[in-house]
mmCIF file of C-alpha atoms in Angstrom:
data_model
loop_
_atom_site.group_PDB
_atom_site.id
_atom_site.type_symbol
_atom_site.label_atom_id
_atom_site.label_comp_id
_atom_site.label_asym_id
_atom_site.label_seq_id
_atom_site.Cartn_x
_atom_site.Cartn_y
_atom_site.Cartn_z
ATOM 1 C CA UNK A 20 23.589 -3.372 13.806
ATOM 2 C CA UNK A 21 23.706 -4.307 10.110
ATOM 3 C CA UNK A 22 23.038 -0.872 7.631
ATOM 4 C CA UNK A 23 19.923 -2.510 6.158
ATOM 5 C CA UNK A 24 18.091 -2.555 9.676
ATOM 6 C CA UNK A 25 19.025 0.921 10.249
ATOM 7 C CA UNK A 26 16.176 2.636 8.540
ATOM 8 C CA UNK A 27 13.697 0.197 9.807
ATOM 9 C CA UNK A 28 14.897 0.339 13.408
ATOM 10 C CA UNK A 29 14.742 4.114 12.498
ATOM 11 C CA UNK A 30 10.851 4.046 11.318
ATOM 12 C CA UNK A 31 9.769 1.742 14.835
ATOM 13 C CA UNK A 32 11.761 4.413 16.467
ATOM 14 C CA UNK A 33 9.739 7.228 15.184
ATOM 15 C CA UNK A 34 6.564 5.866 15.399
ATOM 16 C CA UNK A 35 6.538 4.725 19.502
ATOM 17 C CA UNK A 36 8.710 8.596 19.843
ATOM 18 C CA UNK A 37 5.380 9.994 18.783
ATOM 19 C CA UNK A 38 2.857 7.902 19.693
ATOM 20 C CA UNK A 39 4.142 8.634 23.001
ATOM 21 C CA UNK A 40 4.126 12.318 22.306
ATOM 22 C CA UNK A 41 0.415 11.958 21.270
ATOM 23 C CA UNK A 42 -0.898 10.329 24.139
ATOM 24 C CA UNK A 43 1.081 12.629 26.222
ATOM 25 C CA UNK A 44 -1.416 15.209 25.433
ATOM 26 C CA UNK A 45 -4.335 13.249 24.067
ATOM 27 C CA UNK A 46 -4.247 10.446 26.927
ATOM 28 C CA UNK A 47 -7.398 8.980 24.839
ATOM 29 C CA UNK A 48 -5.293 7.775 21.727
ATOM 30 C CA UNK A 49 -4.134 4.973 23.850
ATOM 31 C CA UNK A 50 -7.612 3.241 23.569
ATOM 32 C CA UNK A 51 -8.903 0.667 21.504
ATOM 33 C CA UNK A 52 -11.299 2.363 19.684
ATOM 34 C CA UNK A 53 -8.665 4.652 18.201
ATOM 35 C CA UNK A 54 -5.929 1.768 17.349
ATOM 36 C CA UNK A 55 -9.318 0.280 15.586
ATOM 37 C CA UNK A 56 -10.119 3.150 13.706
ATOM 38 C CA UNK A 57 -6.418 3.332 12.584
ATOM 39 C CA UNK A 58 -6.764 -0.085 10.438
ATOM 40 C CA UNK A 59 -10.136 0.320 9.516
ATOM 41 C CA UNK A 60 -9.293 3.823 8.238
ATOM 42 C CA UNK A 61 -6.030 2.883 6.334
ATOM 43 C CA UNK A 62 -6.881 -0.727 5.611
ATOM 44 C CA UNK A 63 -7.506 -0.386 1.453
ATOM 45 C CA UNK A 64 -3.695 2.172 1.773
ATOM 46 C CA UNK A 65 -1.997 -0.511 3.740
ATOM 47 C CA UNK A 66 -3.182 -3.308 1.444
ATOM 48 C CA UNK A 67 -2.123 -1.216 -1.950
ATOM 49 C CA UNK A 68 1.030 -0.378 -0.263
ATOM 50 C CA UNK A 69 2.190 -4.034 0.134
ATOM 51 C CA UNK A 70 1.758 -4.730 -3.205
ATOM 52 C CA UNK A 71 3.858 -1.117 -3.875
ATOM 53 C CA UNK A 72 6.343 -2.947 -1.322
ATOM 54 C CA UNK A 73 6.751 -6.079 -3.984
ATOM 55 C CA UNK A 74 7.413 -3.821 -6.473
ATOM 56 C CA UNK A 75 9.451 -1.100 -5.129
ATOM 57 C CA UNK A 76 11.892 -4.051 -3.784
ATOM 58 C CA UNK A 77 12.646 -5.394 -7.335
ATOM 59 C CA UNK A 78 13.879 -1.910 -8.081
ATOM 60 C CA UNK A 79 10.648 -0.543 -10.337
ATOM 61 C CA UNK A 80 7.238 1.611 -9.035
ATOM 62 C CA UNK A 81 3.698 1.088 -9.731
ATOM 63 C CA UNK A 82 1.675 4.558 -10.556
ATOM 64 C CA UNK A 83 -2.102 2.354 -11.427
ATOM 65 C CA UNK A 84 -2.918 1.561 -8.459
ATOM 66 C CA UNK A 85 -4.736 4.756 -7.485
ATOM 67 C CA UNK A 86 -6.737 4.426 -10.454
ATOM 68 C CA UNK A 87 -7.415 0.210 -10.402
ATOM 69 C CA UNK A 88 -8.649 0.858 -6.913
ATOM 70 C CA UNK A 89 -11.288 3.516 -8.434
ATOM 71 C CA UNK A 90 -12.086 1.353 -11.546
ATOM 72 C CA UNK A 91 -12.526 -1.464 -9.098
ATOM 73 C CA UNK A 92 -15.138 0.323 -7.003
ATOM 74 C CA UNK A 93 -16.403 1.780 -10.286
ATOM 75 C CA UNK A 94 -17.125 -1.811 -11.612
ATOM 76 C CA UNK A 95 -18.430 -3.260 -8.574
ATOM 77 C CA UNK A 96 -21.101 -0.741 -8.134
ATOM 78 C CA UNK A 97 -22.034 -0.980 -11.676
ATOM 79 C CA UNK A 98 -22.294 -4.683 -11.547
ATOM 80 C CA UNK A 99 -24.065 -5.166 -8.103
ATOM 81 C CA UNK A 100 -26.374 -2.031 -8.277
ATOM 82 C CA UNK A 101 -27.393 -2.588 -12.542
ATOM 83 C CA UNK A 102 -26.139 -5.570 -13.078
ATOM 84 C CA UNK A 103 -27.797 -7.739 -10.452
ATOM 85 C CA UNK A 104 -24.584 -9.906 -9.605
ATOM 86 C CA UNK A 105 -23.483 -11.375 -6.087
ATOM 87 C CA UNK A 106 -20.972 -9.388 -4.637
ATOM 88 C CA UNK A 107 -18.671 -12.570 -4.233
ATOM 89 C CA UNK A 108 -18.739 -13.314 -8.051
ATOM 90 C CA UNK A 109 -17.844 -9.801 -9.032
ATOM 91 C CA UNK A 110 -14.943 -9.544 -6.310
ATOM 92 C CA UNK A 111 -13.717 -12.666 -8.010
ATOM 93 C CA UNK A 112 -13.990 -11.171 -11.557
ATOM 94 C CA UNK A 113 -12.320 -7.799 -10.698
ATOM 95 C CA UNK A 114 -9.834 -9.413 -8.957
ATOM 96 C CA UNK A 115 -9.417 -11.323 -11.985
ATOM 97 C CA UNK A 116 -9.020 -8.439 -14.083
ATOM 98 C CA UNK A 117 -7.414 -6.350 -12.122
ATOM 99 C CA UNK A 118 -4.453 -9.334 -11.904
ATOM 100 C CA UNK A 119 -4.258 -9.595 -15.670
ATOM 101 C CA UNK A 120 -3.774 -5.847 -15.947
ATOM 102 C CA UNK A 121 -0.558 -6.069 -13.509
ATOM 103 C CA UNK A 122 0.871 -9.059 -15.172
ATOM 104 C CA UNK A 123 0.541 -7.301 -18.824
ATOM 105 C CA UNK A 124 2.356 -4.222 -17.689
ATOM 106 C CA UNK A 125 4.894 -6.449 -15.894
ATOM 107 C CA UNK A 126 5.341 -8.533 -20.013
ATOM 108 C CA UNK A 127 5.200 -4.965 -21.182
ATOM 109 C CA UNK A 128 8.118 -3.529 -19.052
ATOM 110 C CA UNK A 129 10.229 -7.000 -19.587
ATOM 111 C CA UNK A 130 9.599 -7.803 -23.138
ATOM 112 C CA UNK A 131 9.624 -4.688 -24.613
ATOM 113 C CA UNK A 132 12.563 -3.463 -21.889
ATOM 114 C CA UNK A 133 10.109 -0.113 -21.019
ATOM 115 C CA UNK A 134 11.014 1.814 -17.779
ATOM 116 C CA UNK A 135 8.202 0.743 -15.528
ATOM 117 C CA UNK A 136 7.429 4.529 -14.647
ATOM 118 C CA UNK A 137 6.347 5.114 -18.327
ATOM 119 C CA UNK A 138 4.105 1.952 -18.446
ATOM 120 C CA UNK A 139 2.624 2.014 -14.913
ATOM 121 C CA UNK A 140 1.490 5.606 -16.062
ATOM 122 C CA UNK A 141 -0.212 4.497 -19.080
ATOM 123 C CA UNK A 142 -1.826 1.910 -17.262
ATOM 124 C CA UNK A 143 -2.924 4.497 -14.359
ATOM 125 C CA UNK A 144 -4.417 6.653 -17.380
ATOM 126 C CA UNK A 145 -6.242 3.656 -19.014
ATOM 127 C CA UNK A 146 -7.595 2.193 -15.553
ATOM 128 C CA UNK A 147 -8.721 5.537 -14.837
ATOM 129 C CA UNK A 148 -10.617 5.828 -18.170
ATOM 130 C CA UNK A 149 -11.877 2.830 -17.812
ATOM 131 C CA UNK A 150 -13.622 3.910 -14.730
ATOM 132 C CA UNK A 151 -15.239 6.814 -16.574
ATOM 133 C CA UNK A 152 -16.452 4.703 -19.628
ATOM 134 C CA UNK A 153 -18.452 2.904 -17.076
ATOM 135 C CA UNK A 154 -19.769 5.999 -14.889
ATOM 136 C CA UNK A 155 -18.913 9.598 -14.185
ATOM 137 C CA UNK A 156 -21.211 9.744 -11.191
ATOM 138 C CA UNK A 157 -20.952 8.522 -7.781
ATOM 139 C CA UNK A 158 -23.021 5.019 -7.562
ATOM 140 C CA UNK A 159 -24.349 4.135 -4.037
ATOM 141 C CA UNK A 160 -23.803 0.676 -3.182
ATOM 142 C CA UNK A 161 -27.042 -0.948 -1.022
ATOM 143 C CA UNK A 162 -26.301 -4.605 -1.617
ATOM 144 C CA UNK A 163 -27.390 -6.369 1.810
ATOM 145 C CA UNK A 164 -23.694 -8.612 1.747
ATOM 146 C CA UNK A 165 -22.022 -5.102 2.223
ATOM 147 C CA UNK A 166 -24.166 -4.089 4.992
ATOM 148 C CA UNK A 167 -23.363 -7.756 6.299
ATOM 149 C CA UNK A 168 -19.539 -7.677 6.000
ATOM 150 C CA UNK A 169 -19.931 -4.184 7.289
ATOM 151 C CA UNK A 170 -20.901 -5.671 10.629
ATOM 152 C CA UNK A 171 -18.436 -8.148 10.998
ATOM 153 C CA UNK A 172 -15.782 -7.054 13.498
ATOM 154 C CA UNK A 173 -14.061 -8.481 16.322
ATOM 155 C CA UNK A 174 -14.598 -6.886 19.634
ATOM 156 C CA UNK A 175 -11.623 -5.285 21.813
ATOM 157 C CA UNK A 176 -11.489 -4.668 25.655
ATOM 158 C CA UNK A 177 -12.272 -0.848 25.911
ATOM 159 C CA UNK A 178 -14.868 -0.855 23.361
ATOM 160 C CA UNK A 179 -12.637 -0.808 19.786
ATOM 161 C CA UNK A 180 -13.364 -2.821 16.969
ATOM 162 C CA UNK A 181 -11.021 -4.364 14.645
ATOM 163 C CA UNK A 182 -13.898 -4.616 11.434
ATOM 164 C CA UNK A 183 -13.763 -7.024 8.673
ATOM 165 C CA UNK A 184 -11.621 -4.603 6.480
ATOM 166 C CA UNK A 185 -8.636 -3.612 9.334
ATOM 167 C CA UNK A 186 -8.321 -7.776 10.015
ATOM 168 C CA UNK A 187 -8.109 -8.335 6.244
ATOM 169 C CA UNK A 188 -5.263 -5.775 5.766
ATOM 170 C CA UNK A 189 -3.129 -7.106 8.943
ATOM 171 C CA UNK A 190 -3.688 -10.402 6.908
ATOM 172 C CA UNK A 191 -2.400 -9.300 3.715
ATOM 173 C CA UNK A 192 0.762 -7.877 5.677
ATOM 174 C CA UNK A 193 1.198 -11.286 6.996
ATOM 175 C CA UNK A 194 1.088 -13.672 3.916
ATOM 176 C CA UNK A 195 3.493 -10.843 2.292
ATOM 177 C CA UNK A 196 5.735 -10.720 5.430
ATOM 178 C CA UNK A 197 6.238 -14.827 4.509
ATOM 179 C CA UNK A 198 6.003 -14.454 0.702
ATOM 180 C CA UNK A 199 8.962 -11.917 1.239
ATOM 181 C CA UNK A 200 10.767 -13.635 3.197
ATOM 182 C CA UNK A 201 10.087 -17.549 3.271
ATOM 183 C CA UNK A 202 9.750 -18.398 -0.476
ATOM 184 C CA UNK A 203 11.536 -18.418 -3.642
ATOM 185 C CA UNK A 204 9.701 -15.617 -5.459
ATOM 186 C CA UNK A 205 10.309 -13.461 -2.705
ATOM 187 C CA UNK A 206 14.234 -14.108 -3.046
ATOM 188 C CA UNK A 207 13.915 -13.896 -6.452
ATOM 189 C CA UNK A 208 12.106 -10.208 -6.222
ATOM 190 C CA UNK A 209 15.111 -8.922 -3.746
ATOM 191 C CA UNK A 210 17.298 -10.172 -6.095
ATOM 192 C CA UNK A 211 16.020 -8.676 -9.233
ATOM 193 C CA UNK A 212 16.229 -5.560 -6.950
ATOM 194 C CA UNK A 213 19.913 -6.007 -6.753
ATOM 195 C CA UNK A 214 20.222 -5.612 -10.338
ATOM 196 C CA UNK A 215 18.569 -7.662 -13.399
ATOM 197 C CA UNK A 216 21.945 -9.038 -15.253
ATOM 198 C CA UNK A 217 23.269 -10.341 -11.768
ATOM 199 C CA UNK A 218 19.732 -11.314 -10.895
ATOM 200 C CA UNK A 219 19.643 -13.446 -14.021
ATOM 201 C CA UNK A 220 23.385 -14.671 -13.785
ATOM 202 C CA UNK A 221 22.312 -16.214 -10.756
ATOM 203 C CA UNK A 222 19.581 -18.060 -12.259
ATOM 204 C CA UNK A 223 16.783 -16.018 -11.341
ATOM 205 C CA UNK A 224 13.784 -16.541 -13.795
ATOM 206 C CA UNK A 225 13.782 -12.582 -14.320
ATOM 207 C CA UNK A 226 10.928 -12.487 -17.131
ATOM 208 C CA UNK A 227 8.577 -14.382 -15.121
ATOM 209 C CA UNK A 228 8.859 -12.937 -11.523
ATOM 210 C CA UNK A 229 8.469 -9.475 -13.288
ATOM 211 C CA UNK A 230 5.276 -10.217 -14.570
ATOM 212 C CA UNK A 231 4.439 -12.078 -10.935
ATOM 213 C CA UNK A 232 5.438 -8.797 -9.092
ATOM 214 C CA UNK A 233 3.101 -6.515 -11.221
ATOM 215 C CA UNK A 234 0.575 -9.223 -11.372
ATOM 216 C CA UNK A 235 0.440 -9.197 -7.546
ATOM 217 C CA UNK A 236 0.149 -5.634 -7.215
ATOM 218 C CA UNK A 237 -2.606 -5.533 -9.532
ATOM 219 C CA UNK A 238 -4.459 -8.020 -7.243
ATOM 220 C CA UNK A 239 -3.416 -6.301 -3.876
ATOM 221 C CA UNK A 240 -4.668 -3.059 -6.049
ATOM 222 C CA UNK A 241 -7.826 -5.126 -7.025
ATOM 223 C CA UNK A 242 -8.452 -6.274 -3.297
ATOM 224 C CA UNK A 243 -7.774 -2.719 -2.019
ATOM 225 C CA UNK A 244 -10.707 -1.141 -4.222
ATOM 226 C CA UNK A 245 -12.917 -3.988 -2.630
ATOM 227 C CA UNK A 246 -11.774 -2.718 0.667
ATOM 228 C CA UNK A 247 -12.455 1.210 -0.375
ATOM 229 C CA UNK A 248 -15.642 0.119 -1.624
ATOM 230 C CA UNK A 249 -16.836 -1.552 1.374
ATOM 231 C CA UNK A 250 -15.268 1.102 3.438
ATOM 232 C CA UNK A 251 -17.095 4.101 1.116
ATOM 233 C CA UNK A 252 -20.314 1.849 0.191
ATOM 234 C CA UNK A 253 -19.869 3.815 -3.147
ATOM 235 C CA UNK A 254 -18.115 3.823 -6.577
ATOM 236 C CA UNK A 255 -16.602 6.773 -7.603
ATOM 237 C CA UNK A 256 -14.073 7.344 -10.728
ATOM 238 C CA UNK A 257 -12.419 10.294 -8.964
ATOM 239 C CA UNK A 258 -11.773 8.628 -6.144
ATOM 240 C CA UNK A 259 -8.135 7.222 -4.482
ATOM 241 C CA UNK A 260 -6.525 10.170 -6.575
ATOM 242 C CA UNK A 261 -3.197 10.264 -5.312
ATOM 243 C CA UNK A 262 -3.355 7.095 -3.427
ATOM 244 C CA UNK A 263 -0.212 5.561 -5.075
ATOM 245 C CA UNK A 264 1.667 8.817 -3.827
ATOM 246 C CA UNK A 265 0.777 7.154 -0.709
ATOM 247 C CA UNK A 266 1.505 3.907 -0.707
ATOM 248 C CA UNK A 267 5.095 4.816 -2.345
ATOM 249 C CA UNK A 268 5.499 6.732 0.403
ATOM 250 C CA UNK A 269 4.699 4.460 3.199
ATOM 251 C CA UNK A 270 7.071 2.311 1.783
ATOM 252 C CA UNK A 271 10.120 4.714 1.814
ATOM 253 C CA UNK A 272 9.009 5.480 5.262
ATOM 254 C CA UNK A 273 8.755 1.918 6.137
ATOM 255 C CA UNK A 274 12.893 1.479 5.257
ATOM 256 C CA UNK A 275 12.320 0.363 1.715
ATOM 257 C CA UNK A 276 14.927 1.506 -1.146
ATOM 258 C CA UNK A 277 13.901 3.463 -3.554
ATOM 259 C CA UNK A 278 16.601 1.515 -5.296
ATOM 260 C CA UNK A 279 15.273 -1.303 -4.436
ATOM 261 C CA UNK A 280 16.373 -4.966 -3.472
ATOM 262 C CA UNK A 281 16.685 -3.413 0.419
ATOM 263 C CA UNK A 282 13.327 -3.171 2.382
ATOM 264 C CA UNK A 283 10.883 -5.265 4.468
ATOM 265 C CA UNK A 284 7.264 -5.648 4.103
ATOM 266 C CA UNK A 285 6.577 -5.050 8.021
ATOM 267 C CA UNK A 286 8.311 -1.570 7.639
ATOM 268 C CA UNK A 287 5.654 -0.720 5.295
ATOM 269 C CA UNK A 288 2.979 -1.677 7.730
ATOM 270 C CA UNK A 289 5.110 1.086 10.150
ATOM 271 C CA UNK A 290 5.057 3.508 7.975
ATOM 272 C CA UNK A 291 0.835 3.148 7.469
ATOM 273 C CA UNK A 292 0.342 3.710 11.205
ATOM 274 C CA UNK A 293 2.869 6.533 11.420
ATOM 275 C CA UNK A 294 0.793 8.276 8.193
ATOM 276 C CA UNK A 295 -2.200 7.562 10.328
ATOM 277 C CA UNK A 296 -0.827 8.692 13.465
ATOM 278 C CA UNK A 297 -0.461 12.177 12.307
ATOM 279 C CA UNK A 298 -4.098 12.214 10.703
ATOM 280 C CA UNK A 299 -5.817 11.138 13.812
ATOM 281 C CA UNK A 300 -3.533 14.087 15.924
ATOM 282 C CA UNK A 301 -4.571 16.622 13.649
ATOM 283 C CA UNK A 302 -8.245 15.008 14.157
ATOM 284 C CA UNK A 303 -7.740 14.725 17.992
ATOM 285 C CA UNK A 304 -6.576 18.859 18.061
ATOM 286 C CA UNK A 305 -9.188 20.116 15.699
ATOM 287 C CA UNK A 306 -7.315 23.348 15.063
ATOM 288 C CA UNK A 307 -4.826 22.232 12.961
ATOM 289 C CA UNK A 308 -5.916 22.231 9.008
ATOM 290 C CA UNK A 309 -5.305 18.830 7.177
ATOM 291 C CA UNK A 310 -2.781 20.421 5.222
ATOM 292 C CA UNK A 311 -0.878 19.754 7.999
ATOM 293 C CA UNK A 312 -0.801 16.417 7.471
ATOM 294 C CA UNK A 313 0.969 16.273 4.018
ATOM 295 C CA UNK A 314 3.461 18.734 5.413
ATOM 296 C CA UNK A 315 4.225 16.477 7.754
ATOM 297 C CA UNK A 316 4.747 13.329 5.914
ATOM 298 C CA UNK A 317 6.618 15.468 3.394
ATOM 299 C CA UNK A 318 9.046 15.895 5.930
ATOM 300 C CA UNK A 319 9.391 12.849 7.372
ATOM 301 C CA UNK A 320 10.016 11.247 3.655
ATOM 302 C CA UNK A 321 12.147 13.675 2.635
ATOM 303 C CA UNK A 322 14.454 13.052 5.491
ATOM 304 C CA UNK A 323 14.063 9.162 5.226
ATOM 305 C CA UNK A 324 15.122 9.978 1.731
ATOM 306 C CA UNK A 325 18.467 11.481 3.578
ATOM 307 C CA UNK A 326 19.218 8.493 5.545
ATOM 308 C CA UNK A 327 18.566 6.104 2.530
ATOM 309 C CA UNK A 328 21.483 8.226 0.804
ATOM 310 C CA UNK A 329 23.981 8.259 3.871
ATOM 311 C CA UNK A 330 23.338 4.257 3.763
ATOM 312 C CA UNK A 331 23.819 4.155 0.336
ATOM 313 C CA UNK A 332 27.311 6.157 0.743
ATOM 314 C CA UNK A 333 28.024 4.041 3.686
ATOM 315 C CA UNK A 334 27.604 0.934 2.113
ATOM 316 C CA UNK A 335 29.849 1.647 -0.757
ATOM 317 C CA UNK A 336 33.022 0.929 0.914
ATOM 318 C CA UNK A 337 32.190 -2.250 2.316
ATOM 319 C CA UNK A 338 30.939 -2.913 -2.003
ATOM 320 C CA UNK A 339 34.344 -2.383 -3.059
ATOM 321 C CA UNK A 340 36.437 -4.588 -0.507
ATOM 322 C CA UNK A 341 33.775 -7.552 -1.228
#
């Protein structure tokens, strides 16, 4: 098996190892109505965290997205509930917005050769300020087309749902499975990972698919604060705190580099279900605190971080004879 499947193969492992252990005790977690709440409860994380994916492969992180995904449900609440707009019109604005604000950090970082850490963190403060400007309380949203897309789901045998929002976010996973794989910017954005000078020795338009990468996070980031929105039916300027914490980590988890141009999109998607694997256990026991669950996943990416360094020393050999 080639080194780059290894901490894939090692994720899928993990994940079936203790799903099995899971239903092992809680036979119930086999049903449909708990692999339904598992999307619908991590769709607006898993739909961030492919956007984090994009990024993280081309060798650079994304720290706004917590913070777009609050302004986002800040803004949409503000519009629909004062401002009288359809919710379809202000989902395309935001997302419009929301895009713009990835692609300038992604000119920022390129033309003004800024780490991406520094400017992603700027733009996390702003986005987050932003939010405030327009409302430091919680706003309740009781537009009619939420309660309608609410109540769009697709039935499973044994009762579960998949809703609107879980069937959007196996979507998104989809179109960036192909985008990764089965197009030119997604070649381009594993190359860049490799390293920018080789990246643009071999052609690759580096200036532009850096602003595309950070462009399309901003719009996953964008879509995922509809998603929390219509998940929370509220706006809140406090909320997703920490979220991007997430999303890197599903992607480590998932078999993605931290050093990027190594990784697949579909590992992410892993790494989602094994985060909300071990959430819905500790819901299933009831005695353990949720603590438990960070503890957990702090583990888990701590030793994924292990095995991405014993690939990494692995691999250098094989770098030297090429």
């Amino acid at each position: 098996m080639k080194q780059r499947y290894l901490p894939l193969t090692a994720t899928i492992l993990i994940f079936i190892l203790s799903y099995a252990l899971c239903v092992a005790q809680y036979p119930n977690m086999l049903s449909t109505r708990v692999i339904g709440n598992l999307l619908t409860d991590n769709a607006f994380l898993g739909i961030a965290a492919v956007g984090m994916t994009f990024v993280i492969l081309s060798g650079g992180i994304d720290l706004s997205i917590g913070a777009v995904i609050a302004f986002t449900g800040v803004f949409l609440a503000v519009v629909l509930e004062h401002g009288g707009m359809h919710p379809l019109t202000a989902f395309a604005l935001v997302l419009t917005i929301t895009t713009l604000f990835g692609a300038l950090m992604g000119a920022i970082i390129h033309y003004l050769e800024m780490p991406a850490f520094i400017v992603t963190l700027a733009g996390m403060f702003l986005a987050r300020g932003m939010a405030f400007v327009l409302s430091i309380d919680s706003i309740p949203i009781k537009h009619p087309f939420y309660a309608t897309l609410k109540g769009l789901y697709y039935k499973l045998p044994g009762g579960g749902r998949i809703t609107l929002i879980g069937g959007l976010m196996l979507l998104v996973f989809a179109v960036g499975i192909l985008i990764a794989h089965r197009t030119r910017f997604g070649t381009n954005v594993y190359a860049l990972g490799g390293g920018a000078p080789t990246a643009k020795l071999m052609g690759v338009p580096v200036a532009g698919t850096t602003i595309r990468i950070y462009a399309f996070s901003g719009l996953l980031a964008g879509l995922s604060g509809i998603v929390f929105s219509l998940y929370t039916s509220a706006g809140y300027s406090l909320a997703a705190v920490g979220v991007e914490l997430d999303a890197i980590t599903a992607v480590v988890i998932g078999g993605t580099l931290l050093t990027g141009g190594s990784g697949f999109v579909a590992g992410t998607l892993v790494g989602i279900f094994i985060q909300g694997l071990i959430q819905t256990y500790i819901t299933f026991d009831g005695t353990l605190s949720s603590w438990w669950t960070k503890i957990l996943i702090g583990l888990l990416l701590f030793a994924f971080i292990l095995l991405q360094k014993g690939i990494i020393h692995l691999s250098r050999p094989d770098r030297q004879h090429a």
